[in-house]
Amino acid sequence: MSRLTDLIAQAKAKDPQMGMDLEREFKALSSRLAFGLNFERHRPEVVELPKRPVRKGDKVRVLPERGSTTKGDQRLWAVKGIEKVKGKRIARLELFGCAEPETQNVAIDDLVVVAEFRDYIYPGLISTGKVERGGDKPCNTVINGENYHVLKALTYTHRGKVDVIYIDPPYNTGAKDWKYNNDYVESEDLYRHSKWLAFMERRLIVAKELLNPTDSVLIVTIDEKEYLRLGLLLEQTFPEARIQMVSSVINPKGVPRDGLSRVDEYIFLLQFGSSRIAGDVKEGSGGTEVRWRGLTRSGANGVRSKSPGAFYPIYFNNKGEMVEIGDALPLHLKSDSIVSPKGLTAAWPTPRPDGEDGRWSVVPETLRGLIKRGAVRTGRVSLADGQFPIFYLTSQQLAAIDSGELEVRGRKPSGVLKVYYREDGGRISAPRTVWDKVSHSASEHGIMILRSLLPGRKFPFPKSLYAVEDVLRLFVRDKPEAIILDFFSGSGTTAHAVMRLNRQDEGCRQCISVTNNEVAADEQKALREGGLRPGDADWEQWGICDYITKPRVEAAIMGKTPSGKPIKGDYKFTDEFPMAEGFEENAEFFTLTYETPVAVSHNFTFERIAPILWMRAGSQGMCIDTLPAQGWDVADTYGLLIELDQTATFCSAVEKADNLRVAYIVTNDDRRFQAVARSLPDSVEPVRLYESYLSNFKFANGE
Ligand SMILES: C[S@@+](CC[C@H](N)C(=O)[O-])C[C@H]1O[C@@H](n2cnc3c(N)ncnc32)[C@H](O)[C@@H]1O
């Protein structure tokens, strides 16, 4: 071994990069496990960053001519300088890793910047749009980017803060379903398994830094192609986790496999710290009746304007019986503009304390369905006093009935269900490890739902919305403020499922969805032949993130397709309501950018660092997206101080603001930073910029 170490030292002296590469390989070999999963880590991955401007010092590739479908020159070149020649920007290039450097001059437009995964990156985010229907709830985010780099970015904003990671990675089918080093991995590739493992391992190692070590879960779906190797990889990467695997029927029709009909895939569940499956019924002890919920919606979202469809009359006869459900009123009409049918009295949602119209918790169609099911009852009605207490069973309670967690002991004469916590102290039997539910069928409840939301747009293999909802519910039912991350988010099913869970219990969970903007393999050829290249707007518009993920999340929230038409169809199972109703949620869409540390530390890139600061403080409320002229600013969850002579004014504004979590202080001087930090309330975390940002990416990055 020492001979080898000597040789590596000699190699390092001659060619530092080659020496370091040799050392890495040597370390990898010498740390090979005697038993377990051994695989080639492969040379570091590289990605092309088509939209990143070319700068001096960058690593680039020369693109094939427009119109060509060839792969082009794959060698890496260093940009030694950039000059303007006859109005055109030309780069002087030098080939990497050659004793006698080859050089050439190439127009900037024909170059693409390449990032090797061992390079440091300094991330930024550009907002590409937002949807706001959720008042002051935290915002869901969708990020278009290479997930390895976005995960790195999240080490600054969400280190140790994520409650659930759900991923559905490429299954390595050989059918152009993923790329390693910019190339599809085909089934003939002898290294396809080790490439896939190297790709997954890199991402899982960073993802681990994001999970809350004391209580979180990692959920990974996979099929028969890689589940054996993935199982070992997960065990080795997360030795501290409790690991279980579920078999889940997702294709009841089946696909032929060696004389069998394969109907299922697998879900690995890795639990960390005190994570447990939400099985306990928290309130009420065994044998007592469940608590029904009041139909008038409470809380900040209980205002008519938040859901005009939930403001309608419920009619009672003169015996005080609920007999008819009216239709929703257009927003401009008041309740007194409606004349009740003869002999009937109308009940309306209880007004808000400030006199504004309130609203019911569900729309008329849903209420009618609940009544049919026996899930609506009234309390002591008094026509004379205008008292109409109405109660209902929430979709969560109905799901608990379906799963056997709550017990139905018959019906009242009116047909209303009698629902009890189980005698065994409210504990339910644990969910089983084989799932076979019609609601989990990917074609019915994945493809078909996507078709309703985005008519005419195709995405291969979305998960069933309800399958994702069910698996998440196991872990976030008792965590209404959970942060859920999906870094292979594809069509955005996870974000959609999180929004459904929030609706079921008025939760404020937030989902971070990350996916790249790949254009489907079969469409790329035509685009290339038409003279387009990745990075061109006409190319990027067809990418998964811009064409599917972001529009899907927007459509789900607004209840409208991209062309503005109300979405046809109803949600099913646990919470049935028209898709056109949408969700009271917020979402903001971003694209990842790559910055230089010098520009960051000089505030030149503030607009693109701003969303990262906002996310670190909870992705809620206003984002300070330009440098404040007065030298400081305070948003909903964080403050920013740039001019330190404004410290006193800033600190008093921070004192006055509620819910402030972080104060970012821009200074190179640690003593002055400490002085400001001391003047801040204890509840506010002081963060020095850009020191904390730069050091996060300097030390946490690089392989
Ligand atoms: C199997 S799909 C996920 C489908 C998703 N669960 C759904 O229901 O729509 C995997 C997705 O990961 C994305 N992806 C693959 N490699 C990636 C990478 N390196 N960075 C970011 N996204 C990637 C692809 O865009 C693809 O859509």
XYZ file of C-alpha atoms and ligand atoms in Angstrom:
730
model
C 0.000 0.000 0.000
C 2.734 2.470 0.884
C 4.244 1.890 -2.579
C 0.923 2.887 -4.064
C 0.710 5.951 -1.817
C 4.195 6.965 -3.006
C 3.213 6.547 -6.630
C 0.087 8.641 -6.094
C 2.184 11.367 -4.457
C 4.492 11.347 -7.503
C 1.512 11.507 -9.852
C 0.106 14.424 -7.840
C 3.375 16.321 -8.201
C 3.279 15.894 -11.987
C -0.421 16.374 -12.554
C -2.420 17.348 -9.454
C -5.830 16.570 -10.968
C -4.770 13.135 -12.178
C -3.135 12.454 -8.816
C -6.318 13.336 -6.974
C -8.396 11.167 -9.319
C -6.050 8.228 -8.734
C -6.259 8.775 -4.994
C -10.065 8.734 -5.103
C -10.104 5.465 -6.997
C -7.525 4.000 -4.631
C -9.586 5.023 -1.617
C -12.722 3.585 -3.197
C -10.962 0.263 -3.835
C -9.394 0.032 -0.426
C -12.699 0.799 1.294
C -14.572 -1.893 -0.620
C -16.786 -3.957 1.556
C -15.946 -7.575 2.084
C -19.670 -8.197 1.912
C -22.367 -5.968 0.483
C -22.859 -3.852 -2.573
C -19.649 -3.095 -4.444
C -19.937 -1.051 -7.587
C -17.981 1.297 -9.815
C -18.589 4.889 -8.716
C -17.714 5.947 -12.302
C -16.085 9.183 -13.193
C -17.872 12.136 -11.670
C -21.112 12.951 -13.397
C -21.271 15.996 -15.598
C -24.263 18.008 -16.686
C -24.652 20.513 -19.456
C -26.139 23.816 -18.325
C -27.562 25.230 -21.550
C -28.973 28.430 -20.072
C -25.964 29.392 -18.033
C -24.058 32.322 -19.643
C -20.492 31.447 -20.697
C -17.807 33.171 -18.594
C -14.018 33.207 -18.596
C -12.714 30.190 -16.635
C -15.755 27.993 -17.438
C -15.650 24.410 -18.637
C -17.524 24.082 -21.925
C -18.365 21.744 -24.773
C -18.641 22.804 -28.405
C -22.148 22.137 -29.666
C -22.865 20.401 -32.975
C -24.177 22.691 -35.691
C -27.828 23.662 -35.511
C -29.953 21.160 -37.426
C -27.537 18.304 -36.738
C -28.676 15.298 -34.707
C -25.156 14.014 -33.994
C -23.767 13.970 -30.511
C -20.939 16.339 -31.346
C -17.569 16.800 -29.697
C -17.774 15.490 -26.119
C -14.398 16.848 -25.016
C -14.196 19.501 -22.323
C -12.592 22.880 -23.092
C -11.518 25.691 -20.790
C -12.569 29.237 -21.677
C -9.361 31.265 -21.575
C -10.849 34.552 -22.692
C -13.765 36.167 -24.491
C -13.433 38.792 -27.212
C -15.781 40.680 -29.475
C -15.005 40.132 -33.158
C -17.236 41.949 -35.672
C -19.997 42.265 -33.096
C -19.868 38.558 -32.250
C -18.631 37.214 -28.898
C -15.892 34.665 -29.483
C -14.299 32.455 -26.842
C -10.670 31.346 -26.826
C -10.740 27.666 -25.853
C -8.072 25.310 -24.600
C -8.597 21.563 -24.356
C -8.599 20.121 -20.826
C -6.153 17.494 -19.637
C -3.686 17.579 -22.573
C 0.064 17.923 -22.277
C 0.160 20.044 -25.493
C -2.996 22.078 -25.190
C -5.115 22.170 -28.320
C -6.761 25.548 -28.813
C -9.553 26.975 -30.945
C -11.807 30.044 -31.155
C -15.559 29.412 -31.114
C -18.608 31.697 -31.057
C -20.148 31.817 -27.566
C -23.518 30.840 -29.029
C -22.063 27.475 -30.028
C -20.862 26.586 -26.544
C -22.537 25.010 -23.569
C -21.232 25.293 -20.010
C -20.591 21.973 -18.316
C -20.578 21.353 -14.571
C -18.721 18.372 -13.224
C -20.251 17.157 -10.025
C -17.054 17.688 -8.110
C -17.103 21.391 -9.003
C -18.392 23.763 -6.390
C -21.667 25.376 -7.262
C -23.234 28.525 -5.906
C -26.945 28.268 -6.546
C -29.564 30.902 -7.172
C -33.236 30.748 -8.102
C -35.228 32.688 -10.679
C -38.947 32.898 -10.030
C -40.915 31.918 -13.131
C -44.393 32.427 -11.746
C -46.661 31.933 -8.781
C -50.208 31.035 -7.789
C -51.767 32.438 -4.645
C -54.959 31.054 -3.212
C -53.804 30.017 0.238
C -53.655 33.330 2.164
C -50.747 33.276 4.584
C -50.106 29.539 4.331
C -46.549 28.484 3.468
C -45.878 28.216 -0.214
C -45.311 25.007 -2.164
C -42.330 25.309 -4.478
C -41.452 23.689 -7.782
C -37.815 23.925 -8.883
C -36.635 23.234 -12.408
C -33.074 21.961 -12.169
C -30.610 19.119 -12.015
C -31.670 17.507 -8.758
C -28.148 16.861 -7.503
C -27.493 20.595 -7.577
C -30.889 21.520 -6.197
C -30.301 19.122 -3.302
C -27.041 20.933 -2.665
C -28.925 24.234 -2.705
C -31.379 22.826 -0.179
C -28.525 22.029 2.220
C -28.497 25.788 2.820
C -32.244 26.248 3.157
C -33.469 22.951 4.649
C -30.612 21.140 6.383
C -32.179 18.743 8.899
C -35.620 20.282 8.397
C -37.371 17.891 6.009
C -39.995 15.532 7.474
C -40.599 13.343 4.451
C -38.707 12.670 1.254
C -40.771 10.812 -1.316
C -39.012 9.807 -4.537
C -39.979 7.820 -7.579
C -36.634 7.727 -9.428
C -36.104 6.433 -12.967
C -36.441 2.647 -12.750
C -33.554 1.990 -15.176
C -35.721 0.156 -17.665
C -33.329 0.717 -20.576
C -36.112 2.539 -22.405
C -34.502 5.993 -22.437
C -35.954 6.777 -19.027
C -32.880 8.528 -17.620
C -29.500 9.980 -18.452
C -26.076 9.531 -16.908
C -23.493 12.067 -18.017
C -25.892 13.455 -20.587
C -26.465 10.074 -22.244
C -29.455 7.792 -22.040
C -28.548 4.553 -20.294
C -29.679 1.799 -22.601
C -30.347 -1.823 -21.712
C -27.219 -3.003 -23.606
C -24.969 -0.814 -21.453
C -22.801 -3.220 -19.421
C -22.453 -0.621 -16.678
C -26.110 0.269 -16.457
C -26.555 -1.001 -12.902
C -23.428 0.616 -11.501
C -24.210 3.885 -13.292
C -27.677 3.847 -11.774
C -26.300 3.083 -8.318
C -23.657 5.809 -8.585
C -26.353 8.260 -9.721
C -28.675 7.317 -6.856
C -25.991 7.156 -4.189
C -24.759 10.687 -4.907
C -28.221 12.082 -4.488
C -29.142 10.018 -1.453
C -25.999 11.134 0.386
C -27.012 14.787 -0.007
C -30.666 14.025 0.711
C -29.612 12.514 4.023
C -28.387 15.933 5.169
C -31.850 17.358 4.622
C -33.850 14.841 6.644
C -34.627 15.646 10.251
C -32.477 13.055 12.037
C -34.782 12.873 15.050
C -38.028 12.128 13.218
C -38.378 11.712 9.461
C -38.920 9.210 6.699
C -37.548 8.463 3.251
C -39.936 6.766 0.848
C -38.560 5.315 -2.391
C -40.591 3.503 -5.038
C -38.971 1.011 -7.412
C -39.787 -2.039 -9.521
C -38.228 -5.426 -10.157
C -35.346 -4.058 -12.276
C -33.425 -2.415 -9.446
C -35.152 -3.239 -6.164
C -32.514 -5.715 -4.993
C -29.617 -3.357 -5.583
C -31.560 -0.378 -4.244
C -32.350 -2.268 -1.035
C -28.647 -2.845 -0.366
C -27.746 0.704 -1.316
C -30.332 2.086 1.102
C -29.134 -0.197 3.870
C -25.524 0.896 3.346
C -26.272 4.595 2.948
C -28.662 4.756 5.900
C -27.415 2.197 8.454
C -29.356 4.014 11.177
C -32.749 3.649 9.450
C -35.494 1.144 10.177
C -36.280 -0.252 6.725
C -39.435 -1.977 5.518
C -40.624 -2.746 2.018
C -44.223 -2.745 0.823
C -45.507 -4.487 -2.311
C -48.082 -2.311 -3.937
C -50.416 -3.252 -6.780
C -50.300 -0.369 -9.217
C -51.288 -2.106 -12.431
C -54.157 -4.528 -11.758
C -54.253 -5.527 -15.436
C -50.667 -6.786 -15.179
C -47.762 -6.946 -17.619
C -46.349 -10.300 -18.792
C -43.062 -11.271 -17.132
C -41.700 -14.758 -17.769
C -45.054 -16.458 -17.647
C -46.306 -14.350 -14.745
C -48.414 -11.261 -14.786
C -46.648 -8.523 -12.845
C -49.093 -6.214 -11.122
C -47.044 -4.628 -8.376
C -44.039 -2.500 -7.568
C -42.239 -1.843 -4.306
C -42.053 0.943 -1.798
C -39.092 1.166 0.561
C -39.902 2.952 3.807
C -36.913 4.181 5.818
C -37.767 5.601 9.205
C -35.379 7.742 11.210
C -35.327 8.654 14.909
C -38.726 8.523 16.546
C -40.667 8.365 13.259
C -43.723 6.195 13.527
C -46.599 5.293 11.303
C -49.645 7.313 12.281
C -51.799 4.513 13.562
C -52.994 5.824 16.883
C -56.348 7.555 17.024
C -55.305 10.429 19.183
C -58.503 11.841 20.527
C -61.122 9.848 22.389
C -60.622 6.582 24.118
C -61.806 3.165 23.063
C -65.534 2.650 22.961
C -66.524 6.350 22.923
C -68.312 8.038 20.058
C -66.210 10.070 17.630
C -66.338 13.844 17.692
C -68.236 15.217 14.690
C -66.978 18.462 13.162
C -69.030 21.636 12.836
C -69.986 22.325 9.211
C -69.159 26.043 9.389
C -65.515 26.352 8.405
C -63.363 28.026 11.047
C -59.898 29.600 10.834
C -58.401 32.077 8.392
C -59.844 30.219 5.419
C -63.396 30.251 6.757
C -64.314 33.376 4.775
C -66.821 33.206 1.927
C -64.424 34.846 -0.521
C -61.919 31.989 -0.025
C -64.364 29.475 -1.455
C -67.471 31.084 -2.953
C -68.764 27.608 -3.863
C -69.175 26.800 -0.170
C -71.730 29.558 0.542
C -75.239 28.171 0.058
C -78.497 27.656 1.977
C -79.372 24.438 3.816
C -83.139 24.171 4.242
C -84.994 22.918 7.307
C -88.713 22.060 7.538
C -90.873 23.253 10.393
C -90.075 20.088 12.398
C -86.426 21.187 12.402
C -85.331 18.474 9.953
C -82.728 19.140 7.287
C -84.524 18.503 4.000
C -82.758 20.200 1.118
C -79.414 21.586 0.065
C -79.481 24.727 -2.071
C -76.920 25.813 -4.657
C -73.959 28.124 -4.150
C -74.629 31.837 -4.539
C -72.609 34.007 -6.925
C -70.223 36.121 -4.873
C -72.047 39.403 -5.566
C -75.343 38.157 -4.059
C -76.111 38.358 -0.349
C -77.995 35.592 1.468
C -81.100 37.800 1.897
C -81.518 37.895 -1.896
C -82.652 34.240 -1.765
C -86.253 33.401 -1.017
C -86.672 30.072 0.777
C -89.147 27.575 -0.692
C -92.531 27.649 1.029
C -92.551 26.088 4.513
C -88.762 25.891 4.680
C -86.190 27.947 6.595
C -82.666 28.495 5.323
C -79.568 27.995 7.441
C -76.423 29.907 6.343
C -72.831 29.578 7.514
C -72.221 31.441 10.772
C -70.861 34.913 9.924
C -67.292 35.792 10.884
C -66.674 37.804 14.064
C -66.170 40.931 11.912
C -69.554 40.418 10.218
C -68.152 39.104 6.921
C -69.888 36.105 5.378
C -68.532 32.774 6.571
C -68.706 29.533 4.627
C -69.388 25.831 5.016
C -66.538 23.314 5.003
C -67.721 21.553 1.847
C -69.518 22.437 -1.378
C -73.190 21.420 -1.999
C -72.318 18.333 -4.097
C -70.027 16.991 -1.393
C -72.611 17.655 1.321
C -75.279 15.813 -0.635
C -72.898 12.825 -0.967
C -72.113 12.932 2.748
C -75.810 12.989 3.627
C -76.375 9.899 1.471
C -73.586 8.182 3.366
C -75.091 9.086 6.760
C -72.173 11.361 7.509
C -74.146 14.554 8.324
C -76.211 15.179 11.465
C -77.809 18.117 13.189
C -77.758 19.188 16.834
C -80.587 20.954 18.704
C -82.243 23.019 15.972
C -84.281 26.058 16.993
C -86.211 27.695 14.176
C -87.313 30.463 16.532
C -83.764 31.421 17.513
C -82.260 30.718 14.107
C -80.017 27.970 15.612
C -78.967 25.294 13.100
C -76.023 23.304 14.433
C -74.874 20.991 11.640
C -72.052 18.448 11.977
C -70.299 16.147 9.560
C -67.683 13.430 9.395
C -64.503 14.660 7.777
C -62.910 12.857 4.887
C -60.199 11.701 7.274
C -62.754 10.161 9.607
C -64.407 8.470 6.631
C -61.007 7.115 5.581
C -60.525 5.819 9.126
C -63.882 4.033 8.828
C -62.777 2.495 5.530
C -59.476 1.323 6.990
C -61.229 -0.152 10.046
C -59.635 2.327 12.402
C -63.027 3.643 13.455
C -65.961 1.330 13.993
C -69.496 1.846 12.652
C -72.053 0.410 15.083
C -75.163 0.761 12.958
C -77.258 3.796 12.118
C -79.719 6.065 13.854
C -83.321 5.954 12.601
C -82.514 9.033 10.504
C -79.841 6.997 8.698
C -76.988 8.840 10.429
C -73.959 6.621 11.147
C -73.022 5.695 14.697
C -69.224 5.850 14.710
C -67.014 4.815 17.617
C -63.354 4.603 18.496
C -62.457 0.933 18.704
C -62.682 -0.850 22.050
C -58.975 -1.705 21.962
C -58.084 1.801 23.157
C -58.272 3.417 19.751
C -55.300 1.531 18.333
C -55.725 0.199 14.877
C -54.105 -2.803 13.431
C -50.953 -1.683 11.626
C -51.135 -1.205 7.841
C -50.083 -4.399 6.093
C -47.065 -4.764 3.829
C -49.088 -5.767 0.771
C -51.321 -3.065 -0.677
C -53.937 -3.854 -3.243
C -56.273 -0.919 -3.642
C -58.162 0.107 -6.763
C -57.324 3.701 -5.912
C -53.620 2.963 -6.460
C -53.950 2.017 -10.110
C -51.487 4.238 -11.992
C -53.389 4.264 -15.261
C -56.809 5.101 -13.755
C -55.686 7.579 -11.138
C -52.362 8.767 -12.512
C -52.641 9.106 -16.273
C -56.376 9.865 -16.286
C -56.118 12.577 -13.635
C -53.230 14.187 -15.475
C -55.286 14.067 -18.658
C -58.126 15.973 -16.962
C -55.757 18.593 -15.561
C -53.594 19.043 -18.659
C -55.642 17.903 -21.652
C -53.449 16.843 -24.574
C -50.176 16.788 -22.625
C -48.442 13.466 -22.069
C -46.202 12.315 -19.272
C -44.926 8.735 -18.954
C -45.923 6.856 -15.807
C -47.337 9.328 -13.310
C -48.188 7.704 -9.993
C -51.760 7.374 -8.799
C -52.558 10.564 -6.898
C -54.300 8.536 -4.194
C -51.398 6.082 -3.845
C -49.025 8.945 -3.047
C -51.603 10.529 -0.750
C -52.043 7.257 1.175
C -48.359 6.621 1.734
C -47.704 10.212 2.813
C -50.671 10.116 5.183
C -49.005 7.321 7.134
C -46.270 9.734 8.138
C -47.752 13.236 8.113
C -51.223 12.734 9.448
C -50.172 14.121 12.806
C -47.824 16.689 11.293
C -49.957 19.463 9.821
C -46.879 21.586 9.166
C -44.699 18.906 7.610
C -42.170 19.707 4.891
C -42.234 17.128 2.112
C -39.590 16.929 -0.609
C -39.752 15.064 -3.911
C -36.597 15.470 -5.989
C -37.748 13.263 -8.866
C -41.129 14.911 -9.004
C -41.970 14.288 -12.692
C -45.579 15.350 -13.179
C -45.921 16.781 -9.657
C -48.118 14.077 -8.124
C -46.536 14.491 -4.687
C -47.320 18.214 -4.477
C -50.878 17.468 -5.550
C -51.219 14.744 -2.894
C -49.881 17.104 -0.204
C -52.503 19.692 -1.141
C -55.222 17.064 -0.819
C -53.949 16.077 2.627
C -53.986 19.731 3.684
C -57.579 20.091 2.587
C -58.587 17.074 4.612
C -57.470 18.528 7.939
C -56.832 22.223 7.221
C -53.089 21.513 7.342
C -50.264 23.814 6.239
C -47.868 21.201 4.928
C -45.591 22.347 2.130
C -44.115 20.389 -0.715
C -40.846 21.106 -2.511
C -40.869 19.500 -5.960
C -37.693 19.256 -7.988
C -37.419 17.973 -11.510
C -35.345 18.682 -14.577
C -36.587 20.064 -17.849
C -35.793 17.101 -20.088
C -37.678 16.926 -23.343
C -38.970 13.423 -24.123
C -36.391 11.401 -26.092
C -38.626 10.931 -29.151
C -39.398 14.653 -29.386
C -35.762 15.742 -29.157
C -34.844 14.518 -32.624
C -37.512 16.582 -34.349
C -36.551 19.669 -32.371
C -32.872 19.234 -33.268
C -33.706 18.735 -36.938
C -35.694 21.960 -36.746
C -32.472 23.761 -35.746
C -33.234 24.010 -32.027
C -30.951 23.289 -29.117
C -31.508 22.831 -25.365
C -31.596 26.263 -23.805
C -33.598 27.825 -26.669
C -36.982 29.024 -25.417
C -38.706 26.998 -28.153
C -36.993 23.874 -26.875
C -37.338 24.469 -23.133
C -41.090 25.084 -23.345
C -41.557 21.349 -24.014
C -39.448 20.228 -21.030
C -41.080 18.225 -18.232
C -40.838 20.911 -15.590
C -42.136 23.802 -17.710
C -44.643 21.816 -19.754
C -45.970 19.408 -17.128
C -44.926 19.914 -13.499
C -45.497 23.626 -13.074
C -48.736 23.738 -15.138
C -50.071 20.678 -13.250
C -49.562 22.252 -9.836
C -51.115 25.498 -11.072
C -54.079 23.667 -12.627
C -54.697 21.666 -9.452
C -54.743 24.829 -7.316
C -56.848 26.942 -9.666
C -59.195 24.132 -10.673
C -58.603 25.199 -14.282
C -56.748 23.674 -17.217
C -53.921 25.724 -18.830
C -56.467 27.054 -21.339
C -58.592 28.383 -18.474
C -61.420 25.833 -18.623
C -62.791 24.346 -15.387
C -61.268 20.891 -14.860
C -63.763 18.147 -15.571
C -64.349 15.357 -13.075
C -64.317 14.781 -9.343
C -61.695 13.634 -6.891
C -62.516 10.229 -5.519
C -62.035 8.071 -2.448
C -61.021 9.789 0.780
C -62.144 13.296 -0.164
C -64.606 13.560 -3.022
C -65.193 16.970 -4.556
C -65.106 18.582 -7.990
C -61.580 19.090 -9.323
C -62.729 22.474 -10.586
C -62.886 23.634 -6.991
C -59.077 23.643 -6.759
C -57.182 24.096 -3.522
C -56.620 26.955 -1.107
C -52.878 26.764 -1.571
C -49.941 28.855 -2.734
C -47.184 27.765 -5.070
C -44.167 29.474 -6.545
C -42.158 28.187 -9.499
C -38.404 28.542 -9.871
C -35.501 27.657 -12.128
C -32.083 26.906 -10.635
C -29.202 29.214 -11.623
C -25.442 28.946 -11.136
C -23.737 31.992 -9.699
C -20.130 32.957 -9.013
C -19.033 33.510 -5.408
C -17.536 36.910 -6.263
C -20.780 38.203 -7.753
C -22.729 36.856 -4.772
C -20.504 38.466 -2.174
C -20.783 41.817 -3.981
C -24.587 41.711 -3.928
C -24.651 41.592 -7.760
C -26.876 38.529 -7.791
C -29.222 39.528 -5.002
C -32.423 38.928 -7.019
C -31.425 35.293 -7.496
C -30.216 34.699 -3.948
C -33.378 36.330 -2.549
C -35.668 33.283 -3.055
C -33.089 31.114 -1.273
C -33.201 33.405 1.759
C -37.005 33.336 1.655
C -37.036 29.523 1.506
C -34.577 29.239 4.378
C -36.966 31.308 6.473
C -39.943 29.027 5.720
C -41.164 29.870 2.168
C -43.951 31.958 3.581
C -45.355 35.407 2.883
C -43.422 38.135 1.121
C -39.976 37.683 -0.424
C -37.576 40.656 -0.304
C -36.611 40.381 -3.941
C -34.620 43.533 -4.537
C -32.010 45.258 -2.442
C -33.945 47.656 -0.175
C -33.044 51.277 -0.867
C -33.327 52.195 2.825
C -30.646 49.622 3.708
C -32.932 47.171 5.486
C -36.317 45.486 5.171
C -38.588 43.195 7.138
C -40.845 40.634 5.412
C -43.285 38.168 7.014
C -40.776 35.619 8.271
C -37.390 37.302 7.971
C -35.528 40.569 7.935
C -32.559 41.794 5.905
C -30.005 44.376 6.995
C -27.527 45.707 4.446
C -26.480 49.069 5.848
C -25.165 48.412 9.323
C -25.592 52.054 10.331
C -29.339 51.302 10.169
C -29.020 48.634 12.899
C -31.133 50.449 15.513
C -34.063 51.071 13.130
C -33.812 47.510 11.810
C -33.782 45.944 15.278
C -36.798 47.908 16.414
C -38.704 46.846 13.256
C -37.693 43.235 14.002
C -38.932 43.600 17.614
C -42.314 44.805 16.377
C -42.809 42.093 13.755
C -44.482 38.817 14.743
C -43.387 35.433 13.394
C -39.922 36.583 12.364
C -37.561 33.613 12.268
C -34.361 34.836 10.672
C -32.413 38.077 10.330
C -29.904 38.154 7.480
C -27.119 40.620 8.078
C -24.846 41.511 5.182
C -21.339 42.258 6.436
C -17.775 41.048 6.046
C -16.976 42.052 9.586
C -17.717 39.314 12.099
C -17.476 41.630 15.127
C -20.077 43.978 13.734
C -22.250 40.994 12.871
C -21.974 39.741 16.473
C -22.933 43.166 17.759
C -26.107 43.255 15.630
C -26.887 39.645 16.590
C -26.797 40.601 20.270
C -29.414 43.294 19.742
C -31.896 40.897 18.150
C -34.643 39.061 20.050
C -33.704 35.472 21.037
C -36.441 34.027 18.841
C -34.767 35.406 15.690
C -31.825 33.471 14.219
C -29.050 35.838 13.077
C -27.396 34.746 9.809
C -24.328 36.442 8.349
C -24.350 36.983 4.615
C -22.771 36.029 2.506
C -20.414 34.182 4.797
C -22.997 31.515 5.764
C -24.056 31.024 2.143
C -20.547 30.877 0.696
C -19.151 28.617 3.377
C -22.105 26.236 3.064
C -21.335 25.704 -0.589
C -17.583 25.807 -0.190
C -17.358 23.114 2.444
C -20.439 21.057 1.764
C -19.739 20.748 -1.943
C -17.243 19.005 -4.099
C -16.931 15.269 -4.202
C -40.318 8.355 -12.733
S -40.459 10.041 -12.928
C -41.366 10.534 -11.517
C -42.845 10.517 -11.733
C -43.656 11.125 -10.615
N -43.618 10.360 -9.420
C -45.082 11.319 -11.051
O -45.985 10.815 -10.421
O -45.276 12.011 -12.049
C -38.852 10.600 -12.604
C -38.617 12.048 -12.975
O -37.369 12.446 -12.475
C -36.830 13.431 -13.308
N -35.369 13.290 -13.281
C -34.615 12.263 -13.697
N -33.309 12.532 -13.504
C -33.242 13.763 -12.934
C -32.188 14.606 -12.504
N -30.922 14.218 -12.581
N -32.517 15.815 -11.993
C -33.804 16.207 -11.898
N -34.833 15.453 -12.281
C -34.566 14.245 -12.803
C -37.368 13.220 -14.697
O -37.761 14.457 -15.185
C -38.579 12.323 -14.472
O -39.712 12.987 -14.838
